Short mmCIF file of C-alpha atoms (C1' of nucleotides) in Angstrom, two decimals:
data_model
loop_
_atom_site.label_atom_id
_atom_site.label_comp_id
_atom_site.label_asym_id
_atom_site.label_seq_id
_atom_site.Cartn_x
_atom_site.Cartn_y
_atom_site.Cartn_z
CA MET A 1 -5.50 14.35 10.17
CA ALA A 2 -3.02 16.04 12.46
CA ASP A 3 -1.92 19.60 12.18
CA GLN A 4 0.90 20.46 9.93
CA THR A 5 2.98 21.77 12.84
CA PRO A 6 3.54 18.88 15.24
CA GLY A 7 6.29 20.87 16.92
CA THR A 8 5.92 21.15 20.69
CA SER A 9 3.13 19.70 22.76
CA ARG A 10 2.65 17.72 25.94
CA ALA A 11 2.67 14.38 24.19
CA VAL A 12 5.91 15.17 22.45
CA LEU A 13 7.58 15.98 25.72
CA GLU A 14 6.50 12.68 27.15
CA ALA A 15 7.72 10.82 24.05
CA ASP A 16 11.10 12.53 24.23
CA GLU A 17 12.43 9.91 26.63
CA ALA A 18 13.10 7.46 23.80
CA ALA A 19 12.02 9.12 20.54
CA ALA A 20 14.46 11.97 20.80
CA ARG A 21 17.29 9.67 21.64
CA ALA A 22 16.38 7.40 18.76
CA ALA A 23 16.43 10.45 16.47
CA ALA A 24 19.95 11.11 17.65
CA GLY A 25 20.82 7.79 16.04
CA VAL A 26 22.94 5.99 18.56
CA THR A 27 22.77 2.27 19.08
CA GLU A 28 24.08 2.80 22.55
CA VAL A 29 20.55 3.84 23.40
CA ASP A 30 19.35 0.30 22.97
CA ALA A 31 21.78 -0.91 25.63
CA ARG A 32 20.53 1.70 28.03
CA ALA A 33 16.96 0.77 27.29
CA ASP A 34 17.63 -2.87 27.92
CA ALA A 35 19.21 -1.92 31.22
CA GLU A 36 16.15 0.08 32.23
CA LEU A 37 14.03 -2.80 31.18
CA THR A 38 14.66 -4.52 34.46
CA ARG A 39 12.89 -1.76 36.37
CA SER A 40 9.41 -3.34 36.23
CA GLY A 41 6.64 -4.53 34.02
CA ARG A 42 5.50 -0.95 33.33
CA ASP A 43 8.24 0.62 31.32
CA ALA A 44 7.52 3.32 28.77
CA VAL A 45 10.69 2.65 26.83
CA VAL A 46 9.88 -1.00 26.45
CA THR A 47 6.41 -0.40 25.19
CA GLN A 48 7.64 2.25 22.77
CA ARG A 49 10.17 -0.18 21.39
CA ALA A 50 7.47 -2.82 21.09
CA LEU A 51 5.24 -0.41 19.24
CA VAL A 52 7.97 0.61 16.77
CA ARG A 53 8.87 -2.98 16.18
CA ALA A 54 5.28 -4.05 15.48
CA ALA A 55 4.63 -0.91 13.43
CA ARG A 56 7.65 -1.54 11.23
CA ARG A 57 6.50 -5.03 10.44
CA ARG A 58 3.00 -3.92 9.58
CA PHE A 59 4.03 -0.86 7.63
CA ALA A 60 6.56 -2.87 5.66
CA THR A 61 4.23 -5.73 4.73
CA ASP A 62 0.85 -4.07 4.45
CA GLY A 63 1.69 -0.45 3.71
CA TYR A 64 0.95 2.67 5.69
CA ARG A 65 -2.69 3.23 4.90
CA ALA A 66 -3.69 -0.37 5.17
CA THR A 67 -2.38 -0.88 8.66
CA THR A 68 -4.53 0.29 11.52
CA VAL A 69 -3.28 1.57 14.82
CA ARG A 70 -5.38 -1.05 16.57
CA GLN A 71 -3.54 -3.79 14.69
CA ILE A 72 -0.19 -2.33 15.72
CA ALA A 73 -1.26 -2.02 19.36
CA ALA A 74 -2.59 -5.58 19.34
CA ASP A 75 0.66 -6.90 17.88
CA ALA A 76 2.65 -5.03 20.49
CA GLY A 77 0.29 -6.12 23.21
CA VAL A 78 -0.45 -2.64 24.45
CA ASN A 79 -3.37 -0.26 24.46
CA VAL A 80 -4.19 1.75 21.35
CA ALA A 81 -4.13 5.12 23.05
CA LEU A 82 -0.46 4.71 23.90
CA ILE A 83 0.43 5.26 20.25
CA ASN A 84 -0.91 8.79 20.46
CA ARG A 85 0.55 9.24 23.91
CA TYR A 86 4.07 8.35 22.91
CA PHE A 87 4.17 9.29 19.25
CA MET A 88 1.42 11.91 19.04
CA SER A 89 -0.12 10.26 15.97
CA LYS A 90 0.08 7.46 13.50
CA GLU A 91 2.31 9.65 11.39
CA GLY A 92 4.62 10.23 14.35
CA LEU A 93 4.98 6.47 14.81
CA PHE A 94 5.73 6.13 11.10
CA GLU A 95 8.40 8.78 11.33
CA ALA A 96 9.92 7.07 14.29
CA CYS A 97 10.11 3.86 12.25
CA MET A 98 11.70 5.79 9.45
CA MET A 99 14.32 7.27 11.74
CA ARG A 100 15.27 3.88 13.09
CA THR A 101 15.50 2.39 9.63
CA SER A 102 17.65 5.26 8.49
CA ASP A 103 19.96 4.72 11.37
CA GLU A 104 20.26 1.01 10.79
CA LEU A 105 21.01 1.48 7.12
CA ASP A 106 23.66 4.03 8.03
CA THR A 107 25.43 1.75 10.48
CA GLN A 108 25.23 -1.08 7.99
CA THR A 109 26.74 0.89 5.10
CA GLU A 110 29.26 2.91 7.08
CA ALA A 111 30.96 -0.28 8.21
CA ARG A 112 34.31 -0.21 6.44
CA ALA A 113 34.13 -2.25 3.29
CA SER A 114 37.34 -3.89 2.19
CA GLY A 115 36.26 -3.78 -1.45
CA ILE A 116 33.45 -3.90 -3.90
CA ALA A 117 33.20 -7.66 -3.63
CA GLU A 118 32.43 -7.39 0.08
CA VAL A 119 29.83 -4.72 -0.61
CA ILE A 120 28.12 -6.90 -3.14
CA GLU A 121 28.20 -9.87 -0.82
CA ARG A 122 26.61 -7.74 1.86
CA LEU A 123 23.88 -6.54 -0.49
CA VAL A 124 23.02 -10.07 -1.48
CA SER A 125 22.71 -11.24 2.09
CA HIS A 126 20.73 -8.19 2.92
CA ALA A 127 18.22 -8.89 0.20
CA VAL A 128 18.00 -12.60 0.91
CA ASP A 129 18.40 -13.46 4.53
CA SER A 130 15.56 -14.04 7.01
CA PRO A 131 12.58 -12.74 5.12
CA ASN A 132 10.22 -12.95 8.08
CA GLY A 133 12.06 -11.38 10.92
CA ASP A 134 12.05 -7.68 11.72
CA ASP A 135 15.65 -7.43 10.47
CA PRO A 136 16.78 -4.57 8.28
CA LEU A 137 15.54 -6.65 5.38
CA GLN A 138 11.94 -5.61 5.45
CA LEU A 139 12.74 -2.05 6.30
CA LEU A 140 13.30 -1.20 2.70
CA LEU A 141 9.62 -1.56 2.29
CA LEU A 142 9.26 1.47 4.48
CA LEU A 143 9.78 3.33 1.22
CA ARG A 144 6.13 2.89 0.47
CA SER A 145 4.40 6.25 0.37
CA SER A 146 2.47 7.19 3.44
CA GLY A 147 0.30 9.87 2.00
CA ASP A 148 1.83 12.30 4.47
CA GLU A 149 4.11 14.90 2.96
CA ASN A 150 6.52 15.14 5.85
CA ALA A 151 7.02 11.41 6.20
CA ASP A 152 7.50 11.10 2.49
CA ARG A 153 10.19 13.77 2.52
CA ILE A 154 12.09 11.80 5.18
CA ARG A 155 11.60 8.65 3.19
CA ARG A 156 13.06 10.22 0.08
CA LYS A 157 16.02 11.69 1.97
CA THR A 158 16.71 8.27 3.51
CA MET A 159 16.69 6.64 0.13
CA GLU A 160 18.99 9.15 -1.45
CA HIS A 161 21.29 9.03 1.52
CA PHE A 162 21.48 5.26 1.24
CA THR A 163 22.13 5.53 -2.50
CA GLU A 164 25.11 7.85 -1.99
CA ARG A 165 26.53 5.55 0.69
CA LEU A 166 26.31 2.59 -1.67
CA ALA A 167 27.76 4.55 -4.58
CA THR A 168 30.65 5.74 -2.44
CA ALA A 169 31.39 2.19 -1.42
CA ALA A 170 31.47 1.25 -5.07
CA GLY A 171 34.07 3.92 -5.88
CA TRP A 172 31.93 6.98 -6.57
CA HIS A 173 33.42 10.42 -5.98
CA ALA A 174 31.07 13.40 -5.89
CA ASP A 175 33.49 15.65 -7.75
CA ASP A 176 34.56 13.14 -10.34
CA ALA A 177 32.42 13.27 -13.48
CA ALA A 178 33.78 9.95 -14.68
CA THR A 179 32.14 8.10 -11.77
CA ALA A 180 28.84 9.96 -12.05
CA PRO A 181 26.87 7.04 -13.55
CA LEU A 182 27.71 5.00 -10.48
CA LEU A 183 25.15 6.97 -8.51
CA LEU A 184 22.38 5.88 -10.82
CA ARG A 185 23.75 2.33 -10.93
CA ALA A 186 23.81 2.17 -7.15
CA GLN A 187 20.14 3.14 -7.07
CA LEU A 188 19.33 0.53 -9.66
CA ALA A 189 21.00 -2.01 -7.36
CA ILE A 190 18.74 -0.79 -4.53
CA SER A 191 15.74 -1.08 -6.86
CA MET A 192 16.72 -4.68 -7.51
CA MET A 193 16.78 -5.38 -3.78
CA LEU A 194 13.54 -3.57 -3.32
CA GLY A 195 11.83 -5.66 -5.94
CA VAL A 196 13.15 -8.93 -4.58
CA VAL A 197 12.23 -8.15 -1.03
CA MET A 198 8.77 -7.08 -2.11
CA LEU A 199 8.06 -10.21 -4.05
CA ARG A 200 9.47 -12.38 -1.26
CA THR A 201 7.65 -10.79 1.68
CA SER A 202 4.69 -8.63 0.84
CA ALA A 203 3.50 -10.49 -2.20
CA ALA A 204 4.36 -14.11 -1.84
CA VAL A 205 5.05 -14.85 -5.46
CA GLN A 206 6.61 -18.13 -6.56
CA PRO A 207 9.24 -19.20 -7.16
CA VAL A 208 11.19 -16.30 -5.75
CA ALA A 209 9.32 -16.37 -2.46
CA SER A 210 10.39 -19.86 -1.61
CA ALA A 211 13.80 -19.76 -3.24
CA THR A 212 16.68 -20.48 -0.89
CA ALA A 213 19.42 -18.05 -0.17
CA THR A 214 21.94 -20.05 -2.17
CA GLU A 215 19.71 -20.18 -5.18
CA LEU A 216 19.38 -16.41 -5.15
CA ALA A 217 22.96 -15.58 -4.35
CA ALA A 218 24.39 -16.46 -7.76
CA PRO A 219 22.10 -14.40 -10.00
CA LEU A 220 21.96 -11.48 -7.57
CA SER A 221 25.72 -11.34 -7.33
CA GLN A 222 25.83 -11.29 -11.12
CA VAL A 223 23.43 -8.37 -11.21
CA PHE A 224 25.18 -6.32 -8.57
CA THR A 225 28.53 -7.02 -10.19
CA ALA A 226 27.19 -5.93 -13.60
CA LEU A 227 25.85 -2.72 -12.01
CA LEU A 228 28.61 -1.75 -9.68
CA ALA A 229 31.84 -3.46 -10.65
CA GLU A 230 31.97 -3.52 -14.44
CA GLY A 231 30.65 -1.76 -17.50
CA HIS A 232 31.08 1.76 -16.21
CA ALA A 233 33.99 4.12 -16.60
CA PRO A 234 36.52 3.17 -13.85
CA GLU A 235 38.84 5.79 -12.38
CA MET B 1 -17.05 -5.75 3.48
CA ALA B 2 -18.77 -7.88 0.89
CA ASP B 3 -19.76 -11.48 1.30
CA GLN B 4 -17.26 -14.18 0.58
CA THR B 5 -19.43 -15.67 -2.10
CA PRO B 6 -20.01 -13.02 -4.71
CA GLY B 7 -21.38 -15.63 -7.06
CA THR B 8 -24.75 -14.75 -8.45
CA SER B 9 -26.68 -11.63 -7.74
CA ARG B 10 -28.54 -8.94 -9.64
CA ALA B 11 -25.62 -6.62 -9.82
CA VAL B 12 -23.40 -9.38 -11.18
CA LEU B 13 -25.84 -10.18 -13.90
CA GLU B 14 -25.89 -6.58 -14.97
CA ALA B 15 -22.13 -6.38 -14.92
CA ASP B 16 -21.76 -9.48 -17.00
CA GLU B 17 -22.22 -7.51 -20.14
CA ALA B 18 -18.60 -6.50 -20.08
CA ALA B 19 -16.94 -7.92 -17.02
CA ALA B 20 -17.46 -11.54 -17.89
CA ARG B 21 -16.25 -11.02 -21.39
CA ALA B 22 -13.18 -9.28 -20.06
CA ALA B 23 -12.55 -12.24 -17.85
CA ALA B 24 -12.59 -14.43 -20.94
CA GLY B 25 -9.54 -12.42 -21.99
CA VAL B 26 -10.27 -11.47 -25.59
CA THR B 27 -9.21 -8.19 -27.09
CA GLU B 28 -11.87 -8.54 -29.63
CA VAL B 29 -14.24 -7.44 -26.90
CA ASP B 30 -12.90 -3.92 -27.07
CA ALA B 31 -13.89 -3.65 -30.72
CA ARG B 32 -17.40 -4.76 -29.95
CA ALA B 33 -17.61 -2.30 -27.09
CA ASP B 34 -16.48 0.54 -29.32
CA ALA B 35 -19.15 -0.47 -31.82
CA GLU B 36 -21.86 -0.39 -29.13
CA LEU B 37 -20.50 2.94 -28.10
CA THR B 38 -22.41 4.67 -30.87
CA ARG B 39 -25.71 3.64 -29.30
CA SER B 40 -26.15 6.81 -27.28
CA GLY B 41 -24.60 8.99 -24.64
CA ARG B 42 -25.71 6.58 -21.95
CA ASP B 43 -23.64 3.47 -22.50
CA ALA B 44 -22.90 1.09 -19.65
CA VAL B 45 -19.81 -0.39 -21.38
CA VAL B 46 -18.29 3.05 -21.83
CA THR B 47 -18.70 3.96 -18.17
CA GLN B 48 -17.40 0.58 -17.07
CA ARG B 49 -14.30 1.07 -19.17
CA ALA B 50 -13.86 4.60 -17.83
CA LEU B 51 -14.14 3.25 -14.28
CA VAL B 52 -11.57 0.55 -14.86
CA ARG B 53 -9.18 2.97 -16.43
CA ALA B 54 -9.44 5.51 -13.64
CA ALA B 55 -9.26 2.76 -10.99
CA ARG B 56 -6.08 1.26 -12.44
CA ARG B 57 -4.32 4.56 -12.29
CA ARG B 58 -5.37 5.20 -8.71
CA PHE B 59 -4.68 1.68 -7.48
CA ALA B 60 -1.25 1.65 -9.14
CA THR B 61 -0.06 4.98 -7.83
CA ASP B 62 -1.76 5.23 -4.43
CA GLY B 63 -2.41 1.64 -3.51
CA TYR B 64 -5.69 -0.18 -2.89
CA ARG B 65 -6.57 0.96 0.56
CA ALA B 66 -5.56 4.61 0.00
CA THR B 67 -7.78 5.10 -3.01
CA THR B 68 -11.43 5.82 -2.40
CA VAL B 69 -14.32 4.91 -4.63
CA ARG B 70 -15.32 8.54 -4.77
CA GLN B 71 -11.91 9.49 -6.20
CA ILE B 72 -12.22 6.84 -8.89
CA ALA B 73 -15.78 7.86 -9.76
CA ALA B 74 -14.73 11.53 -9.89
CA ASP B 75 -11.81 10.67 -12.22
CA ALA B 76 -14.10 8.69 -14.48
CA GLY B 77 -16.72 11.40 -14.34
CA VAL B 78 -19.52 9.14 -13.16
CA ASN B 79 -21.54 8.62 -10.03
CA VAL B 80 -20.12 6.64 -7.16
CA ALA B 81 -22.94 4.17 -6.92
CA LEU B 82 -22.18 2.89 -10.37
CA ILE B 83 -19.11 1.15 -9.04
CA ASN B 84 -21.27 -1.08 -6.90
CA ARG B 85 -23.83 -1.44 -9.64
CA TYR B 86 -21.36 -2.69 -12.24
CA PHE B 87 -18.65 -4.31 -10.15
CA MET B 88 -20.54 -5.18 -7.00
CA SER B 89 -17.87 -3.72 -4.72
CA LYS B 90 -14.52 -1.94 -4.64
CA GLU B 91 -12.91 -5.37 -4.58
CA GLY B 92 -14.80 -6.39 -7.68
CA LEU B 93 -13.46 -3.32 -9.45
CA PHE B 94 -9.96 -4.19 -8.29
CA GLU B 95 -10.33 -7.72 -9.64
CA ALA B 96 -11.52 -6.35 -12.99
CA CYS B 97 -8.43 -4.17 -13.15
CA MET B 98 -6.28 -7.20 -12.37
CA MET B 99 -7.93 -9.23 -15.16
CA ARG B 100 -7.29 -6.52 -17.69
CA THR B 101 -3.70 -6.11 -16.60
CA SER B 102 -3.20 -9.85 -16.84
CA ASP B 103 -4.62 -9.84 -20.37
CA GLU B 104 -2.40 -7.00 -21.47
CA LEU B 105 0.73 -8.55 -20.08
CA ASP B 106 -0.27 -11.73 -21.90
CA THR B 107 -0.69 -10.06 -25.26
CA GLN B 108 2.58 -8.24 -24.73
CA THR B 109 4.63 -11.31 -23.90
CA GLU B 110 2.94 -13.65 -26.31
CA ALA B 111 3.94 -11.50 -29.24
CA ARG B 112 6.52 -13.49 -31.07
CA ALA B 113 9.99 -12.43 -30.01
CA SER B 114 12.70 -12.81 -32.61
CA GLY B 115 15.29 -13.50 -29.92
CA ILE B 116 16.40 -12.79 -26.35
CA ALA B 117 17.85 -9.44 -27.47
CA GLU B 118 14.46 -8.26 -28.52
CA VAL B 119 12.90 -9.48 -25.33
CA ILE B 120 15.46 -7.54 -23.30
CA GLU B 121 14.93 -4.44 -25.34
CA ARG B 122 11.20 -4.70 -24.76
CA LEU B 123 11.67 -5.12 -21.04
CA VAL B 124 13.84 -2.02 -20.92
CA SER B 125 11.40 0.11 -22.72
CA HIS B 126 8.62 -1.29 -20.63
CA ALA B 127 10.39 -0.27 -17.43
CA VAL B 128 11.45 3.12 -18.63
CA ASP B 129 9.02 4.67 -21.08
CA SER B 130 6.22 7.15 -20.20
CA PRO B 131 6.06 6.96 -16.47
CA ASN B 132 2.91 9.05 -16.15
CA GLY B 133 0.45 7.49 -18.63
CA ASP B 134 -1.86 4.63 -17.92
CA ASP B 135 0.32 2.42 -20.12
CA PRO B 136 1.21 -1.13 -19.11
CA LEU B 137 4.07 0.48 -17.24
CA GLN B 138 2.24 1.28 -14.02
CA LEU B 139 0.26 -1.89 -14.10
CA LEU B 140 2.99 -3.74 -12.42
CA LEU B 141 2.15 -1.73 -9.35
CA LEU B 142 -1.13 -3.60 -9.25
CA LEU B 143 0.98 -6.15 -7.44
CA ARG B 144 0.39 -4.18 -4.31
CA SER B 145 -1.53 -6.18 -1.78
CA SER B 146 -5.16 -5.24 -1.52
CA GLY B 147 -5.96 -6.83 1.79
CA ASP B 148 -8.49 -9.04 0.11
CA GLU B 149 -7.61 -12.72 -0.14
CA ASN B 150 -9.24 -13.43 -3.42
CA ALA B 151 -7.71 -10.42 -5.22
CA ASP B 152 -4.35 -11.34 -3.86
CA ARG B 153 -4.65 -14.83 -5.20
CA ILE B 154 -5.36 -13.47 -8.68
CA ARG B 155 -2.48 -11.06 -8.29
CA ARG B 156 -0.10 -13.88 -7.44
CA LYS B 157 -1.32 -15.98 -10.33
CA THR B 158 -0.87 -13.09 -12.72
CA MET B 159 2.69 -12.58 -11.59
CA GLU B 160 3.59 -16.24 -11.88
CA HIS B 161 1.99 -16.44 -15.30
CA PHE B 162 4.00 -13.42 -16.42
CA THR B 163 7.13 -14.98 -15.05
CA GLU B 164 6.63 -18.17 -17.02
CA ARG B 165 5.98 -16.18 -20.17
CA LEU B 166 9.23 -14.28 -19.78
CA ALA B 167 11.19 -17.37 -18.93
CA THR B 168 9.83 -19.17 -21.97
CA ALA B 169 10.83 -16.25 -24.14
CA ALA B 170 14.32 -16.53 -22.69
CA GLY B 171 14.59 -20.17 -23.63
CA TRP B 172 13.08 -21.95 -20.64
CA HIS B 173 11.48 -25.37 -21.05
CA ALA B 174 9.26 -26.64 -18.34
CA ASP B 175 10.55 -30.22 -18.71
CA ASP B 176 14.18 -29.35 -19.04
CA ALA B 177 16.00 -29.36 -15.73
CA ALA B 178 18.98 -27.52 -17.24
CA THR B 179 16.86 -24.44 -17.89
CA ALA B 180 15.14 -24.52 -14.55
CA PRO B 181 17.10 -21.61 -13.04
CA LEU B 182 15.81 -19.42 -15.85
CA LEU B 183 12.42 -19.25 -14.14
CA LEU B 184 13.91 -17.73 -11.06
CA ARG B 185 16.09 -15.45 -13.15
CA ALA B 186 13.07 -14.23 -15.13
CA GLN B 187 11.38 -13.32 -11.94
CA LEU B 188 14.41 -11.44 -10.75
CA ALA B 189 14.25 -9.48 -13.97
CA ILE B 190 10.65 -8.70 -13.16
CA SER B 191 11.70 -7.67 -9.68
CA MET B 192 14.22 -5.31 -11.17
CA MET B 193 11.53 -3.73 -13.32
CA LEU B 194 9.22 -3.56 -10.33
CA GLY B 195 11.78 -1.75 -8.21
CA VAL B 196 12.64 0.75 -10.92
CA VAL B 197 9.05 1.55 -11.69
CA MET B 198 8.29 1.97 -8.07
CA LEU B 199 11.15 4.31 -7.42
CA ARG B 200 10.37 6.35 -10.50
CA THR B 201 6.62 6.69 -10.03
CA SER B 202 5.26 6.08 -6.57
CA ALA B 203 8.34 7.21 -4.65
CA ALA B 204 10.00 9.99 -6.53
CA VAL B 205 13.55 9.25 -5.49
CA GLN B 206 16.46 10.92 -7.14
CA PRO B 207 18.40 10.39 -9.30
CA VAL B 208 16.51 7.48 -10.87
CA ALA B 209 13.21 9.36 -10.91
CA SER B 210 14.54 12.10 -13.22
CA ALA B 211 16.87 9.91 -15.19
CA THR B 212 16.25 9.83 -18.90
CA ALA B 213 15.40 6.72 -20.81
CA THR B 214 18.83 6.64 -22.48
CA GLU B 215 20.59 6.90 -19.19
CA LEU B 216 18.70 3.95 -17.86
CA ALA B 217 18.83 1.81 -20.98
CA ALA B 218 22.48 0.87 -20.71
CA PRO B 219 22.65 -0.47 -17.12
CA LEU B 220 19.22 -2.08 -17.37
CA SER B 221 20.19 -3.94 -20.55
CA GLN B 222 23.28 -5.09 -18.73
CA VAL B 223 21.23 -6.39 -15.87
CA PHE B 224 18.69 -8.22 -18.00
CA THR B 225 21.48 -9.68 -20.14
CA ALA B 226 23.24 -10.92 -17.07
CA LEU B 227 20.04 -12.49 -15.85
CA LEU B 228 18.56 -13.96 -18.97
CA ALA B 229 21.25 -14.34 -21.63
CA GLU B 230 24.39 -15.44 -19.86
CA GLY B 231 25.64 -17.14 -16.78
CA HIS B 232 23.05 -19.89 -16.73
CA ALA B 233 23.25 -23.36 -18.19
CA PRO B 234 22.31 -23.09 -21.86
CA GLU B 235 20.69 -25.95 -23.73
"C1'" DT C 1 2.01 5.48 55.15
"C1'" DC C 2 0.74 8.71 52.05
"C1'" DG C 3 0.29 11.70 47.98
"C1'" DG C 4 2.13 12.50 43.34
"C1'" DT C 5 3.31 11.01 39.13
"C1'" DA C 6 4.22 8.08 35.40
"C1'" DT C 7 1.97 4.35 33.06
"C1'" DG C 8 -1.81 2.02 31.20
"C1'" DT C 9 -7.04 1.43 30.39
"C1'" DA C 10 -11.71 1.98 28.65
"C1'" DA C 11 -15.19 4.43 26.39
"C1'" DA C 12 -16.53 7.74 23.41
"C1'" DC C 13 -15.92 11.31 19.73
"C1'" DA C 14 -15.83 13.28 14.98
"C1'" DG C 15 -14.79 12.28 10.40
"C1'" DG C 16 -14.57 9.34 6.49
"C1'" DT C 17 -15.50 4.89 4.35
"C1'" DA C 18 -18.02 1.61 1.26
"C1'" DT C 19 -22.42 0.25 0.45
"C1'" DT C 20 -27.42 0.24 -0.09
"C1'" DG C 21 -32.07 1.66 -1.28
"C1'" DA C 22 -35.51 4.53 -3.29
"C1'" DC C 23 -35.86 7.86 -6.70
"C1'" DT C 24 -35.36 10.35 -11.40
"C1'" DT C 25 -34.13 10.61 -16.12
"C1'" DG C 26 -33.66 8.96 -20.73
"C1'" DA C 27 -34.53 5.84 -25.04
"C1'" DG C 28 -37.05 2.60 -27.62
"C1'" DG C 29 -41.36 -0.75 -28.45
"C1'" DC C 30 -46.20 -1.21 -29.12
"C1'" DG D 1 -48.49 9.02 -26.36
"C1'" DC D 2 -47.98 5.85 -22.94
"C1'" DC D 3 -45.22 2.07 -20.93
"C1'" DT D 4 -41.17 -0.41 -19.84
"C1'" DC D 5 -36.78 -0.91 -18.57
"C1'" DA D 6 -32.02 0.29 -18.40
"C1'" DA D 7 -28.78 4.10 -16.77
"C1'" DG D 8 -27.78 7.34 -13.56
"C1'" DT D 9 -28.60 10.22 -9.18
"C1'" DC D 10 -29.28 11.32 -4.38
"C1'" DA D 11 -29.47 10.69 0.49
"C1'" DA D 12 -29.17 7.65 4.32
"C1'" DT D 13 -26.98 3.54 6.36
"C1'" DA D 14 -23.73 1.00 9.21
"C1'" DC D 15 -19.05 0.51 9.90
"C1'" DC D 16 -14.25 1.57 10.73
"C1'" DT D 17 -10.74 4.99 11.17
"C1'" DG D 18 -7.50 7.93 14.22
"C1'" DT D 19 -7.79 10.52 18.16
"C1'" DT D 20 -9.14 12.32 22.66
"C1'" DT D 21 -10.97 12.42 27.17
"C1'" DA D 22 -11.71 10.87 31.73
"C1'" DC D 23 -10.57 7.28 34.72
"C1'" DA D 24 -7.72 3.41 37.01
"C1'" DT D 25 -3.37 1.39 38.67
"C1'" DA D 26 1.36 0.81 39.89
"C1'" DC D 27 5.61 2.93 41.37
"C1'" DC D 28 8.56 6.15 44.16
"C1'" DG D 29 10.00 9.74 47.18
"C1'" DA D 30 8.89 11.98 51.58
#
DNA sequence: TCGGTATGTAAACAGGTATTGACTTGAGGC
DNA sequence: GCCTCAAGTCAATACCTGTTTACATACCGA
């Protein structure tokens, strides 16, 4: 297990090229990376992105402890040692995945919502669409505990941040006591999504695993509406 | 890793004393076990039960891969080798946990429900009460994938069985096309429970982790009602 | 053309894992 | 009182894990 102070080292400096920018949380980075992609077949940024992509899929479906670095490297088509070269450790790679997920959730929820109906619709499609891709869908499964204290702290922060975003979109005001229950209700909505995604992807349990998006849309909308749009004290 | 055909061996024959009976799924077994408990301080059934109890807790909270057999043995207060003696392997112990969970869910759902309201109330209390005990609450977390194909198959079967039980309690008839959506809705209710339990126990995410039972009861009842009691085609 | 450097590779390391086998301890039958 | 057999212990096994080290290869500026 790595030291508790993964602050500054040689490997970190080498990883900065993309990891630090990713931590900054700008999607513009991706464009720049794609531009640099044309440089040659040996591109550190490209392999780092491939590693993160493969890692997210594995971490989401199999959990942190169950996925091996060799699996990730094989999925990404690169050598195992590059994980430690670019991310310092398996935990570092996990944190990078977390950062990216946090950023994606941010950009998704910060998009101006015209109303609670649109928010609900977006939640439904988020929980239902494309269960096998590496879309933001599976990223919720990153909430699985990793056994590492630092990564778990980030994970918790990400979740709570997401909760507040959703609650705000549903009309929650931090200083208004009347809307306080909305925070809890927003998290229950997230729990609902979490459960559905889990049963559809990680465990392939019927019938929800093979249910179509249209079949799921109606009951899920009902649930989210019951949680966010009615039954609580409005302003 | 163990062979794919754990059919007959010496260890299995020794384990039969309790494992096979547990597989039969009769609660009467427990009474007999408690009777035999008075035989002496060295009772195989007692240690087996202790192992299963400790294993369920560990598997539920930490996941399959993350828990070590030494941890389980230490929790149960017995020697590590006894796991292999009585359950043939770590996987065997996991399967035994699964069987027992399946049985408990059965006895819980097969208890005559006076109506959908009672079923909902029972679901709420199941998802909310006593998050730290080894009650049926955490057992839902056994749905975590174990990496083993056989255990995962049992896991899936258990879930689907539980789904059908719940759907039946909500008025579902296998031959009635009008009530078909109830099966999916029942599983969504289970997904909701799964998400809540996960956020409350494994990941300790605020505010749902520290929310009281009464705070959670209202919105959860709303969700379960929306899923099971209204909005679908009644008979 | 020639180093120097970033990138990738292969083999090995130390630690932990589940599992196995031989051994010891205890209780009951003759 | 010995003998048998189940119940439990201990140490060694082979394997897999994440990580590191030393080495190869491609790119790029001088």
